[in-house]
PDB file of C-alpha atoms in Angstrom:
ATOM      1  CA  UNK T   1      15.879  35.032 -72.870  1.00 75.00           C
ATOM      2  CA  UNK T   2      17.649  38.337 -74.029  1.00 96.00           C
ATOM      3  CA  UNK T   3      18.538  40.601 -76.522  1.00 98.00           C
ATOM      4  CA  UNK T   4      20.123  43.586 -77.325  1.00 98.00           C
ATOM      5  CA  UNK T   5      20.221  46.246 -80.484  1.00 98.00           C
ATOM      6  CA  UNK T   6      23.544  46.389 -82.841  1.00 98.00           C
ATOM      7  CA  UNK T   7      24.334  49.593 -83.949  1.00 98.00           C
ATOM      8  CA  UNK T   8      22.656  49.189 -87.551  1.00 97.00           C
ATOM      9  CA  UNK T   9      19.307  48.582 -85.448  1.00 98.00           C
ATOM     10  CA  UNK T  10      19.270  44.605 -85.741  1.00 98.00           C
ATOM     11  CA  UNK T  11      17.723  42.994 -82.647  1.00 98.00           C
ATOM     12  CA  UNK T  12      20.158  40.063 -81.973  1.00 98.00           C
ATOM     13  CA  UNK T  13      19.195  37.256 -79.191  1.00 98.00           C
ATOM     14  CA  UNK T  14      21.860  35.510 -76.267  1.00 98.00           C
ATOM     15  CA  UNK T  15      21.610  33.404 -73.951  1.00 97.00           C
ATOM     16  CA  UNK T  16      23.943  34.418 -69.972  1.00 97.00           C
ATOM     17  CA  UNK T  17      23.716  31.771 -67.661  1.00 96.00           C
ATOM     18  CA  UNK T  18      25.914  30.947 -64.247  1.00 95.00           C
ATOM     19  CA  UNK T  19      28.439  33.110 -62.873  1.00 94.00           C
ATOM     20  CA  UNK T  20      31.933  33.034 -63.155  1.00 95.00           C
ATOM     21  CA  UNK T  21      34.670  33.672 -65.540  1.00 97.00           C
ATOM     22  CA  UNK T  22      33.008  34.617 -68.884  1.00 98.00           C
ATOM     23  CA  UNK T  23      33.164  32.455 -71.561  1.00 98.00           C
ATOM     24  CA  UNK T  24      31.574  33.796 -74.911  1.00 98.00           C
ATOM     25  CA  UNK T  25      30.196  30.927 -77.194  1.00 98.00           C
ATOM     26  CA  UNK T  26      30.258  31.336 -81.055  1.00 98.00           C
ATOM     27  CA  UNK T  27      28.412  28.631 -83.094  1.00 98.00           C
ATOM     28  CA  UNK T  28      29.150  27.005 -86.564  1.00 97.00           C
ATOM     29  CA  UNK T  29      27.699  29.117 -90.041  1.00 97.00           C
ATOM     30  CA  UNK T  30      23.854  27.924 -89.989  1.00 96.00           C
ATOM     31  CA  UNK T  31      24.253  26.853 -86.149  1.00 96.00           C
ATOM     32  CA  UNK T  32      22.803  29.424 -83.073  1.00 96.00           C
ATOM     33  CA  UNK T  33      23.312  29.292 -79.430  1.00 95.00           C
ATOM     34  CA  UNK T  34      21.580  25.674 -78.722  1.00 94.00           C
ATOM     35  CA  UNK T  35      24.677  24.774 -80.388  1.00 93.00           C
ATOM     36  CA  UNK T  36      26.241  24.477 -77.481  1.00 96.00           C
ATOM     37  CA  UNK T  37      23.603  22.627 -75.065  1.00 94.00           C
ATOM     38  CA  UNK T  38      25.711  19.575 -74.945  1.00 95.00           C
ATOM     39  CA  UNK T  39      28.914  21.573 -73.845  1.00 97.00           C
ATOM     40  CA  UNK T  40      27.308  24.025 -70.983  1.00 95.00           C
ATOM     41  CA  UNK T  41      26.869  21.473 -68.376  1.00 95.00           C
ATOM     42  CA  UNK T  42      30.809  20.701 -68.189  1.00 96.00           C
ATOM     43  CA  UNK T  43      30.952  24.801 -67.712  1.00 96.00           C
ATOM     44  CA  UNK T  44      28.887  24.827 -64.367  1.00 90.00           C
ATOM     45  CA  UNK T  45      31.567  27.062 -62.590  1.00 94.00           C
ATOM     46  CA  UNK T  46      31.688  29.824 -65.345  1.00 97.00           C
ATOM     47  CA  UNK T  47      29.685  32.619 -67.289  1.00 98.00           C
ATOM     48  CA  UNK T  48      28.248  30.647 -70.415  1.00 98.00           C
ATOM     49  CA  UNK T  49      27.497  34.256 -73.002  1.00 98.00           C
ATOM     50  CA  UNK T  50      26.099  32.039 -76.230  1.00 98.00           C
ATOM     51  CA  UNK T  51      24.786  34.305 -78.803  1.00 97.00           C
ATOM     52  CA  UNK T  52      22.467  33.477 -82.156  1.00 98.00           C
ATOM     53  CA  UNK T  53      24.287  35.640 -84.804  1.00 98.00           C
ATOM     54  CA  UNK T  54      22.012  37.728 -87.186  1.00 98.00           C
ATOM     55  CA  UNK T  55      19.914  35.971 -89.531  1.00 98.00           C
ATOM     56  CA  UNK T  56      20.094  32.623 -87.024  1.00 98.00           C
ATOM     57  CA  UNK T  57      17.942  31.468 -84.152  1.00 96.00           C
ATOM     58  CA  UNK T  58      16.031  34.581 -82.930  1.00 97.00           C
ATOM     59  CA  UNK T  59      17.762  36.835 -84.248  1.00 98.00           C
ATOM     60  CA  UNK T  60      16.478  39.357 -86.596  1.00 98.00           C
ATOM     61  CA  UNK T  61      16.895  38.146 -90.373  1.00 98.00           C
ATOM     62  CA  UNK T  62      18.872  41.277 -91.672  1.00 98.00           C
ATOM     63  CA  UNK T  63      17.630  42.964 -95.561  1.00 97.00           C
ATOM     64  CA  UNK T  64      20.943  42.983 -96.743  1.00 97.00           C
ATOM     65  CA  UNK T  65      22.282  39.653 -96.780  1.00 96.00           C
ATOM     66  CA  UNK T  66      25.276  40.689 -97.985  1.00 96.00           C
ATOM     67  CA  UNK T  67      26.319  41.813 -93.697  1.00 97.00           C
ATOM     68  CA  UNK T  68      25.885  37.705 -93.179  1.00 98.00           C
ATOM     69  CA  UNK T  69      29.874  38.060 -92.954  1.00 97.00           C
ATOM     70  CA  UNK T  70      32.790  37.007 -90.370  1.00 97.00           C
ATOM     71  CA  UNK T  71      33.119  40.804 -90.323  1.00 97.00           C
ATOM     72  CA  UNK T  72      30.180  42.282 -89.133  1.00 98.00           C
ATOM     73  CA  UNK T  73      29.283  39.045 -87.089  1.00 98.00           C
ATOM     74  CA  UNK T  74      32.727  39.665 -84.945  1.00 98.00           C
ATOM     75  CA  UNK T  75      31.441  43.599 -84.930  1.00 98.00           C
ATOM     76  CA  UNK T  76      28.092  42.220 -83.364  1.00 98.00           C
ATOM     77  CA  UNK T  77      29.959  39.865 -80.639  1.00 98.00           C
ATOM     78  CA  UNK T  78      32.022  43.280 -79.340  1.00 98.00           C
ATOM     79  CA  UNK T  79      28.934  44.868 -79.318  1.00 98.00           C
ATOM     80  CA  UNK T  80      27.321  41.788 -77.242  1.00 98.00           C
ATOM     81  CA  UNK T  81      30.587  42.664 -74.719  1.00 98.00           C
ATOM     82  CA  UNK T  82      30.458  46.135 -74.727  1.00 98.00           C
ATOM     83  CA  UNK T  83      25.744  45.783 -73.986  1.00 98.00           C
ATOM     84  CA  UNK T  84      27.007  43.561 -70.999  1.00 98.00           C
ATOM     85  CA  UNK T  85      29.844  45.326 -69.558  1.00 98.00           C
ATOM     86  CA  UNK T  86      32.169  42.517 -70.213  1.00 98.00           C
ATOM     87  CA  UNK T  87      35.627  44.012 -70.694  1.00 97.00           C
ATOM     88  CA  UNK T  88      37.723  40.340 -71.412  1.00 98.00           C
ATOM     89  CA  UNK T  89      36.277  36.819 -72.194  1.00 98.00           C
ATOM     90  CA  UNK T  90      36.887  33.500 -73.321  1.00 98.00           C
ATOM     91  CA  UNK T  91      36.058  32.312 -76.581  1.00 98.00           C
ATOM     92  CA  UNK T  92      34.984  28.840 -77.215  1.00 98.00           C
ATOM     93  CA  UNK T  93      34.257  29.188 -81.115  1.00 98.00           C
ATOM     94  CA  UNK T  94      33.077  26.230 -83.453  1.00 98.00           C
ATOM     95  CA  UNK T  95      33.816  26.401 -87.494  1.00 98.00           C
ATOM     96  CA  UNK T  96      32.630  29.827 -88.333  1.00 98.00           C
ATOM     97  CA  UNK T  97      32.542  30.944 -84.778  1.00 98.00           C
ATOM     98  CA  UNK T  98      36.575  30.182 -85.033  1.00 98.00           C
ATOM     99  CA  UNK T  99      36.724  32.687 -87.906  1.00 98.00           C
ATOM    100  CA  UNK T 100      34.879  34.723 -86.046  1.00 98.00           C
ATOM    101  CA  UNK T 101      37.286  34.315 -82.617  1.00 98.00           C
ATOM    102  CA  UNK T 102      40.347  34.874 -85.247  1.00 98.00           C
ATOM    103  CA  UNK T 103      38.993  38.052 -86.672  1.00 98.00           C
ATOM    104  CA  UNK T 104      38.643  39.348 -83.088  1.00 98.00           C
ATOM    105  CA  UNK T 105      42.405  38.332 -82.540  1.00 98.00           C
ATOM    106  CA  UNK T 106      43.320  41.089 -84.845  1.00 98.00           C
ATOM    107  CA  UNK T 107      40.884  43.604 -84.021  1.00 98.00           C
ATOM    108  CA  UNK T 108      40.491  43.333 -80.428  1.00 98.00           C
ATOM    109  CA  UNK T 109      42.810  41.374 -78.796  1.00 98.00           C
ATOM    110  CA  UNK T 110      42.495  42.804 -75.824  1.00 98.00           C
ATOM    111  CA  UNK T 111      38.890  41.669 -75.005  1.00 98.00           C
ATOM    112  CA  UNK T 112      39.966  38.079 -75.408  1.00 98.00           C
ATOM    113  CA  UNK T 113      41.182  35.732 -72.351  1.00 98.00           C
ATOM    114  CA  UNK T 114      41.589  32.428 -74.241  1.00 98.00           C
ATOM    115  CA  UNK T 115      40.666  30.795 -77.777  1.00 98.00           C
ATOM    116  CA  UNK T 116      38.822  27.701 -78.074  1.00 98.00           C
ATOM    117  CA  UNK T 117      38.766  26.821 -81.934  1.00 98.00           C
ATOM    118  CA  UNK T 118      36.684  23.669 -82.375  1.00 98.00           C
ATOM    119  CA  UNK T 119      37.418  22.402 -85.439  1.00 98.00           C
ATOM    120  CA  UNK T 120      38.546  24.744 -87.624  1.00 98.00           C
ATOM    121  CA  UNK T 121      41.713  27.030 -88.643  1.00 98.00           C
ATOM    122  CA  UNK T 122      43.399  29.270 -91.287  1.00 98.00           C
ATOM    123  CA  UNK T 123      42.563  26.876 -94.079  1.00 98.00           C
ATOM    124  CA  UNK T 124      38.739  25.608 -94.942  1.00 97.00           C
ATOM    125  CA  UNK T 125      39.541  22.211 -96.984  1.00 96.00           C
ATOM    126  CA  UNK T 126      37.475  22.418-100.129  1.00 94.00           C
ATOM    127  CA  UNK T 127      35.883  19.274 -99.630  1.00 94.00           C
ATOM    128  CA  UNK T 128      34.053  20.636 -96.427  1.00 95.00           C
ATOM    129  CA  UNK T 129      33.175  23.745 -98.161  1.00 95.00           C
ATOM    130  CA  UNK T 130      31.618  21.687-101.009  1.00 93.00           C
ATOM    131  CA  UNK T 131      29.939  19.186 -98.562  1.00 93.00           C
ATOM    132  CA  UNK T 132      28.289  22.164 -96.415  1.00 93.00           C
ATOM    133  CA  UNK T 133      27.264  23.621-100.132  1.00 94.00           C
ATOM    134  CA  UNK T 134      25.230  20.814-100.189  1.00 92.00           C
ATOM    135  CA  UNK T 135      22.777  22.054 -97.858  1.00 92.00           C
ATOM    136  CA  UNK T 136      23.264  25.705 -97.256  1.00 95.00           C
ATOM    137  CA  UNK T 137      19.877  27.498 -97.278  1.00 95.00           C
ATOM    138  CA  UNK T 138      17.864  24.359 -98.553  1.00 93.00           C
ATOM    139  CA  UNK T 139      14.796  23.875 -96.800  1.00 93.00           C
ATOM    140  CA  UNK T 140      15.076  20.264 -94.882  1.00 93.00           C
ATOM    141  CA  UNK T 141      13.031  17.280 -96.231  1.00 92.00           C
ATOM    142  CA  UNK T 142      12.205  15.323 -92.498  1.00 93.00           C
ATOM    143  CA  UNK T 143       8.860  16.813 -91.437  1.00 94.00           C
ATOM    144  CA  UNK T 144       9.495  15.492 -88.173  1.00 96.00           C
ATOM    145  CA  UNK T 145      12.825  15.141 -85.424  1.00 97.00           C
ATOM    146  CA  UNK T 146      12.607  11.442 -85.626  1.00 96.00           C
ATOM    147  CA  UNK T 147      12.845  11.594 -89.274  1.00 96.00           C
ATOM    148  CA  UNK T 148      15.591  14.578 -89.147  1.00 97.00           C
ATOM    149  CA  UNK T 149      17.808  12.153 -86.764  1.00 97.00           C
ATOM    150  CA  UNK T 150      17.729   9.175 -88.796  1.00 97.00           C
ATOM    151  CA  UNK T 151      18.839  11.450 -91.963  1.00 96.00           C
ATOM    152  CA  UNK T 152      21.303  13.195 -89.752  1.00 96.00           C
ATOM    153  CA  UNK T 153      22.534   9.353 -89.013  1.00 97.00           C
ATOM    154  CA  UNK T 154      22.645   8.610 -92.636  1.00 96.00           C
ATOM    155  CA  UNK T 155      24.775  11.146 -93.729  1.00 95.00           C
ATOM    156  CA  UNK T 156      27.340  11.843 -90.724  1.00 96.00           C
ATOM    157  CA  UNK T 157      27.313   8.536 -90.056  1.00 96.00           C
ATOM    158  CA  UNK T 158      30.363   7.653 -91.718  1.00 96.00           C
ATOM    159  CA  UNK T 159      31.978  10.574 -89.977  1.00 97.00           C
ATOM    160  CA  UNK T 160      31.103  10.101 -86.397  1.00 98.00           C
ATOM    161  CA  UNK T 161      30.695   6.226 -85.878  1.00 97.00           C
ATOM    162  CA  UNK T 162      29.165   5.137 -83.284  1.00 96.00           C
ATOM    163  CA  UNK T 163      26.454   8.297 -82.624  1.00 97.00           C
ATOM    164  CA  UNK T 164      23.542   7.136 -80.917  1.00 97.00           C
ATOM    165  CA  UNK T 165      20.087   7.758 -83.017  1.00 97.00           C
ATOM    166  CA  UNK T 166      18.835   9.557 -79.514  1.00 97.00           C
ATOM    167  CA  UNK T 167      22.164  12.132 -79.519  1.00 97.00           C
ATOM    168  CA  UNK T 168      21.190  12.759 -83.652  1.00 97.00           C
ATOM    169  CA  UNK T 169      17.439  13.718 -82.581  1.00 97.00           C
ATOM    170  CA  UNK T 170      18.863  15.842 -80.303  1.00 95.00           C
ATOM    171  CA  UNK T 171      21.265  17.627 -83.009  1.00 95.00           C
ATOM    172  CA  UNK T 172      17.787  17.670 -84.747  1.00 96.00           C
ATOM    173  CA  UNK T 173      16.291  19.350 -82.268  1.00 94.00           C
ATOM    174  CA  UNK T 174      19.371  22.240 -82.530  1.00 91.00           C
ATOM    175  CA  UNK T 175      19.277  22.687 -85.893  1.00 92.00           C
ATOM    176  CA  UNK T 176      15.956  22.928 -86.761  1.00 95.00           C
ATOM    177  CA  UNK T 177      12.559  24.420 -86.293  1.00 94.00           C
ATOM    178  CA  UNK T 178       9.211  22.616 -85.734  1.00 92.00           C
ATOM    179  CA  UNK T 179       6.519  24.073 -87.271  1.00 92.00           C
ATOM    180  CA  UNK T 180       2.665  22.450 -88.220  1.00 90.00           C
ATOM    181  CA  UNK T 181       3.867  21.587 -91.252  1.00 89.00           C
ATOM    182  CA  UNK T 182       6.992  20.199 -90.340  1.00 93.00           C
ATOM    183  CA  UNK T 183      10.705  21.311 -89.617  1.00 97.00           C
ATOM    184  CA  UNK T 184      12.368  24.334 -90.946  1.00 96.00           C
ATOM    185  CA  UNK T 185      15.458  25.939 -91.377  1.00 96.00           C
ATOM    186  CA  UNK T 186      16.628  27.820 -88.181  1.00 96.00           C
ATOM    187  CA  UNK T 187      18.342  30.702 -90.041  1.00 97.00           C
ATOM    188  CA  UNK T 188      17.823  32.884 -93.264  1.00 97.00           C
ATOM    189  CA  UNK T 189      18.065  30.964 -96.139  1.00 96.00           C
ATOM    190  CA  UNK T 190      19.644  34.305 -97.983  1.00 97.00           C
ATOM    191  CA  UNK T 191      23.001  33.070 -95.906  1.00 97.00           C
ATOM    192  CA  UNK T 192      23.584  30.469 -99.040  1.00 97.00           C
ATOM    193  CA  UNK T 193      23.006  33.346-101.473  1.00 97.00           C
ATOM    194  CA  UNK T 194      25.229  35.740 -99.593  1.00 96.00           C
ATOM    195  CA  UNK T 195      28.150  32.646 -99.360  1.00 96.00           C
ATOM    196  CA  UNK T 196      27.844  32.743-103.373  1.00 95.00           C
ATOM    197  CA  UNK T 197      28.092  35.840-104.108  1.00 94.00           C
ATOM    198  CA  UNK T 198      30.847  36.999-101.609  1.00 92.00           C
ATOM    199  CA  UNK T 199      32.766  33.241-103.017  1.00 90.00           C
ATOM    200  CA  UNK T 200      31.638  35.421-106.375  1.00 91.00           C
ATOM    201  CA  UNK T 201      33.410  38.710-105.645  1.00 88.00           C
ATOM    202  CA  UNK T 202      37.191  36.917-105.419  1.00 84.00           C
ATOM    203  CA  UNK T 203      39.084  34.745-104.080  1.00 87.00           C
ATOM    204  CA  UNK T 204      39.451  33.762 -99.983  1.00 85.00           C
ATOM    205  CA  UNK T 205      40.991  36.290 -98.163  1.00 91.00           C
ATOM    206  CA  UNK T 206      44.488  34.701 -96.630  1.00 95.00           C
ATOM    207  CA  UNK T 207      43.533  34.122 -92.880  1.00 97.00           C
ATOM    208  CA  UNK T 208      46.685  33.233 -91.585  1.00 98.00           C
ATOM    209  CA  UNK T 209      47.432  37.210 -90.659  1.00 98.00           C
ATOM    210  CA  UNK T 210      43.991  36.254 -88.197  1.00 98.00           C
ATOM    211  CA  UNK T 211      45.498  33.093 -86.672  1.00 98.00           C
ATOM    212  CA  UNK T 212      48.586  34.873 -86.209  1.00 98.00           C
ATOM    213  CA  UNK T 213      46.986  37.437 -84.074  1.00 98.00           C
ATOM    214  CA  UNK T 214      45.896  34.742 -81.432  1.00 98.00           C
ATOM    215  CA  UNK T 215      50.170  34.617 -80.660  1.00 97.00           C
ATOM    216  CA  UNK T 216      49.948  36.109 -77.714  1.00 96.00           C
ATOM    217  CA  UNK T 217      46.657  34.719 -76.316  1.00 98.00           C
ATOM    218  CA  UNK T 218      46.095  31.207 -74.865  1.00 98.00           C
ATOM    219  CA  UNK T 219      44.893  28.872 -77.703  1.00 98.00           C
ATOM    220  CA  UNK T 220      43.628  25.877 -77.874  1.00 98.00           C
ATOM    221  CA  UNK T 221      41.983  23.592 -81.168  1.00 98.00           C
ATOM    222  CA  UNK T 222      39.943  20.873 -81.255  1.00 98.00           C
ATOM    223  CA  UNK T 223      40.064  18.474 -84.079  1.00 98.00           C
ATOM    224  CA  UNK T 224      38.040  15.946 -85.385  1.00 98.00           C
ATOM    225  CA  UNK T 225      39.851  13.158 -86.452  1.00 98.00           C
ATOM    226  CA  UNK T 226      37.563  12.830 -89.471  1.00 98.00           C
ATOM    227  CA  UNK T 227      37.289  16.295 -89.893  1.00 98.00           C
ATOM    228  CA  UNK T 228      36.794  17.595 -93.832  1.00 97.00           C
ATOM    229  CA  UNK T 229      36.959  21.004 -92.781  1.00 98.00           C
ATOM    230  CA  UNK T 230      40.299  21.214 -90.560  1.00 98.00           C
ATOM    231  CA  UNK T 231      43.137  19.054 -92.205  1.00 98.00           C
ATOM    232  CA  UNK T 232      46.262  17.819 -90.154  1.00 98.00           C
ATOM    233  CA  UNK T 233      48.451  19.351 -92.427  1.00 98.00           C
ATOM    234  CA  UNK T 234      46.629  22.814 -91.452  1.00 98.00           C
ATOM    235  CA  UNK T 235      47.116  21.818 -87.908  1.00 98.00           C
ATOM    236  CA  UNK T 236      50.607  21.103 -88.182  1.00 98.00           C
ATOM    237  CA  UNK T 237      51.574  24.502 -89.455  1.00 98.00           C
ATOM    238  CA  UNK T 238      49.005  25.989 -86.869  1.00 98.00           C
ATOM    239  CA  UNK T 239      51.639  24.482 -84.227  1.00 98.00           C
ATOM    240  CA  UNK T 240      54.259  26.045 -86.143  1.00 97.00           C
ATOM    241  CA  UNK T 241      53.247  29.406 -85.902  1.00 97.00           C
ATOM    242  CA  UNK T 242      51.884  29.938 -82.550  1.00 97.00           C
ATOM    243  CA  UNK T 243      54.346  27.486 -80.119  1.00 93.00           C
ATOM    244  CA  UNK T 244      52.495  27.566 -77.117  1.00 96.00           C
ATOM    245  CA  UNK T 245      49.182  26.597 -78.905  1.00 98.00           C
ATOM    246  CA  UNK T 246      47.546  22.996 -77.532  1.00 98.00           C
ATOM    247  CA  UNK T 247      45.547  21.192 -79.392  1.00 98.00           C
ATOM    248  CA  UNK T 248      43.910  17.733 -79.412  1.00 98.00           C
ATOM    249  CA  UNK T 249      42.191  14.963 -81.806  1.00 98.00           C
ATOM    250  CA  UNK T 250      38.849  13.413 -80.957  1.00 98.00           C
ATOM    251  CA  UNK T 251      39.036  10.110 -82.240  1.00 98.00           C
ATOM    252  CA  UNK T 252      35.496   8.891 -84.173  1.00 98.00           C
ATOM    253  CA  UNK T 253      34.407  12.754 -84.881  1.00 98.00           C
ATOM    254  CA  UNK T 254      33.847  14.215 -87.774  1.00 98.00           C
ATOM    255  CA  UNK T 255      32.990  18.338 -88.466  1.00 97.00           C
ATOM    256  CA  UNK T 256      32.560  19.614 -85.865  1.00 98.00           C
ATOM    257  CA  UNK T 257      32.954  17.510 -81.992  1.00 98.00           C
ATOM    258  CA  UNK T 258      30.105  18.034 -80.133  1.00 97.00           C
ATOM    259  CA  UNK T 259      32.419  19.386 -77.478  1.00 98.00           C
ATOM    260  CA  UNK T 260      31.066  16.683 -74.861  1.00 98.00           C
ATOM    261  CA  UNK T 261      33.851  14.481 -75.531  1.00 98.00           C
ATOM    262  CA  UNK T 262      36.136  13.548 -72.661  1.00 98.00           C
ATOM    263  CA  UNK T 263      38.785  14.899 -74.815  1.00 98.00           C
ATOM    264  CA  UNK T 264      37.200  18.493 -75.902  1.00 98.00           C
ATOM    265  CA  UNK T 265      36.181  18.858 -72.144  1.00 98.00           C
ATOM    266  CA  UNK T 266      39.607  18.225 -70.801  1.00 98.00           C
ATOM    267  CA  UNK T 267      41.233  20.684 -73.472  1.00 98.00           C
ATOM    268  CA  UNK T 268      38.725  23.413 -73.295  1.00 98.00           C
ATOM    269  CA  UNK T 269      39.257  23.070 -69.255  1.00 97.00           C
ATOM    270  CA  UNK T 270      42.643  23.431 -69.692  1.00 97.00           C
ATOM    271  CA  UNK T 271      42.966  26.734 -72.104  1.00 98.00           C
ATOM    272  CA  UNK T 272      39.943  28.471 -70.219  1.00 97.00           C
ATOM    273  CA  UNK T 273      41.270  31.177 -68.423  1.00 93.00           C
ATOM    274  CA  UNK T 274      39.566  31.372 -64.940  1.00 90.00           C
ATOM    275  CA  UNK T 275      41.232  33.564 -62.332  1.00 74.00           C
TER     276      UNK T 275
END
């Protein structure tokens, strides 16, 4: 257990496990580094850097909600590099960690290796947006995992057929807290009012200039194939700008693979850059 101090004095936690080529994990918008729990054993022979962005997991909750942005949260990562001594890494990033791995394509490109984007690209399909809405900062009902699993079940269901009720308790277990009187959320709920308020302010910025960026780097995306956050159309053109990018569909997934899949493993194994 670790953490280090960003230079607007937040105390931000990370997990650094195995040794190897570094691979710097970047979890979805209410997600942290347990994200990633079922992924890390197919990463044995690397450097697994996971990191609970500000505001999630153990990190420090920050005043201003307003600095829960892909800005300041790719700011943060560098820092995270620069407290390790880490001069290029890997990215694996899921949803907003992708964001996250873009917006480090333009500013820093040369501090990445690779790009892993699981499940998420240029353009956010407004159905996911609204569907994640849904929940943002809203304290869970389940008092218990058991209970959490079952409604996890209930809801992505339809999504990812074929889940077992034992891997949902376990997604439980990642995405909330336990407490005495039952779960909680695992982040600041101010993230939901910050999402309104900077949706408030205008419209998206165009992220294609970000995606772009990632040209020259190895890339590689992971899609669910009933994803309602990356559309196939988006993927298409993704191909179309950046040639050499590889990507693959995992077939009964919804937003986002779990990136145990056979298929995730094999891509992510593939676009890793290890030597």
């Amino acid at each position: 257990m670790a953490f280090f101090t960003s230079s607007d004095d937040r105390r931000l936690f990370f997990e650094d496990t195995g040794s190897g080529a570094p691979v710097l994990c970047l979890a979805g918008l209410t997600r942290n580094s347990k994200d990633f729990s079922f992924l890390a054993p197919h990463l044995g022979d690397m450097r697994v850097i996971a990191m609970d962005y500000r505001g999630r997991g153990r990190s420090d909750h920050d005043p201003d909600f307003m600095n829960y942005n892909v800005l300041r949260e790719s700011q943060d990562a560098i820092e995270l590099l620069d407290h390790l001594g880490l001069d290029r890494v890997n990215v694996i990033g899921t949803s907003r960690g992708g964001l996250i791995a873009m917006a480090l394509a333009a500013s820093h490109p040369e501090r990445l290796l690779s790009v892993v984007l699981n499940d998420v690209g240029p353009v956010l399909e407004p159905s996911g947006i609204a569907k994640i809405m849904e929940f943002v900062g809203k304290q869970p009902v389940s008092k218990t995992y058991d209970l959490a699993a079952r409604a996890l079940q209930h809801v992505l269901g339809p999504q990812f057929p074929g889940v077992s009720l034992a891997r949902w308790r376990q997604q439980a277990e990642v995405q909330f807290d336990e407490t005495p009187d039952g779960l909680t959320l695992s982040y600041d709920p101010a993230l939901r009012t910050a999402l309104l308020e900077q949706a408030a302010a205008g419209p998206a910025p165009d992220l294609w200039p970000l995606f772009e960026a990632l040209q020259s780097i190895p890339t590689g995306v992971i899609r669910g194939t009933n994803s309602d956050i990356l559309g196939k159309d988006t993927l298409t053109e993704m191909h179309n700008r950046h040639p050499d990018l590889i990507s693959t569909e995992i077939p009964d997934r919804g937003h986002p693979p779990f990136l145990d899949e056979p298929q995730s493993v094999e891509l992510i194994r593939k676009v890793l850059v290890t030597a």
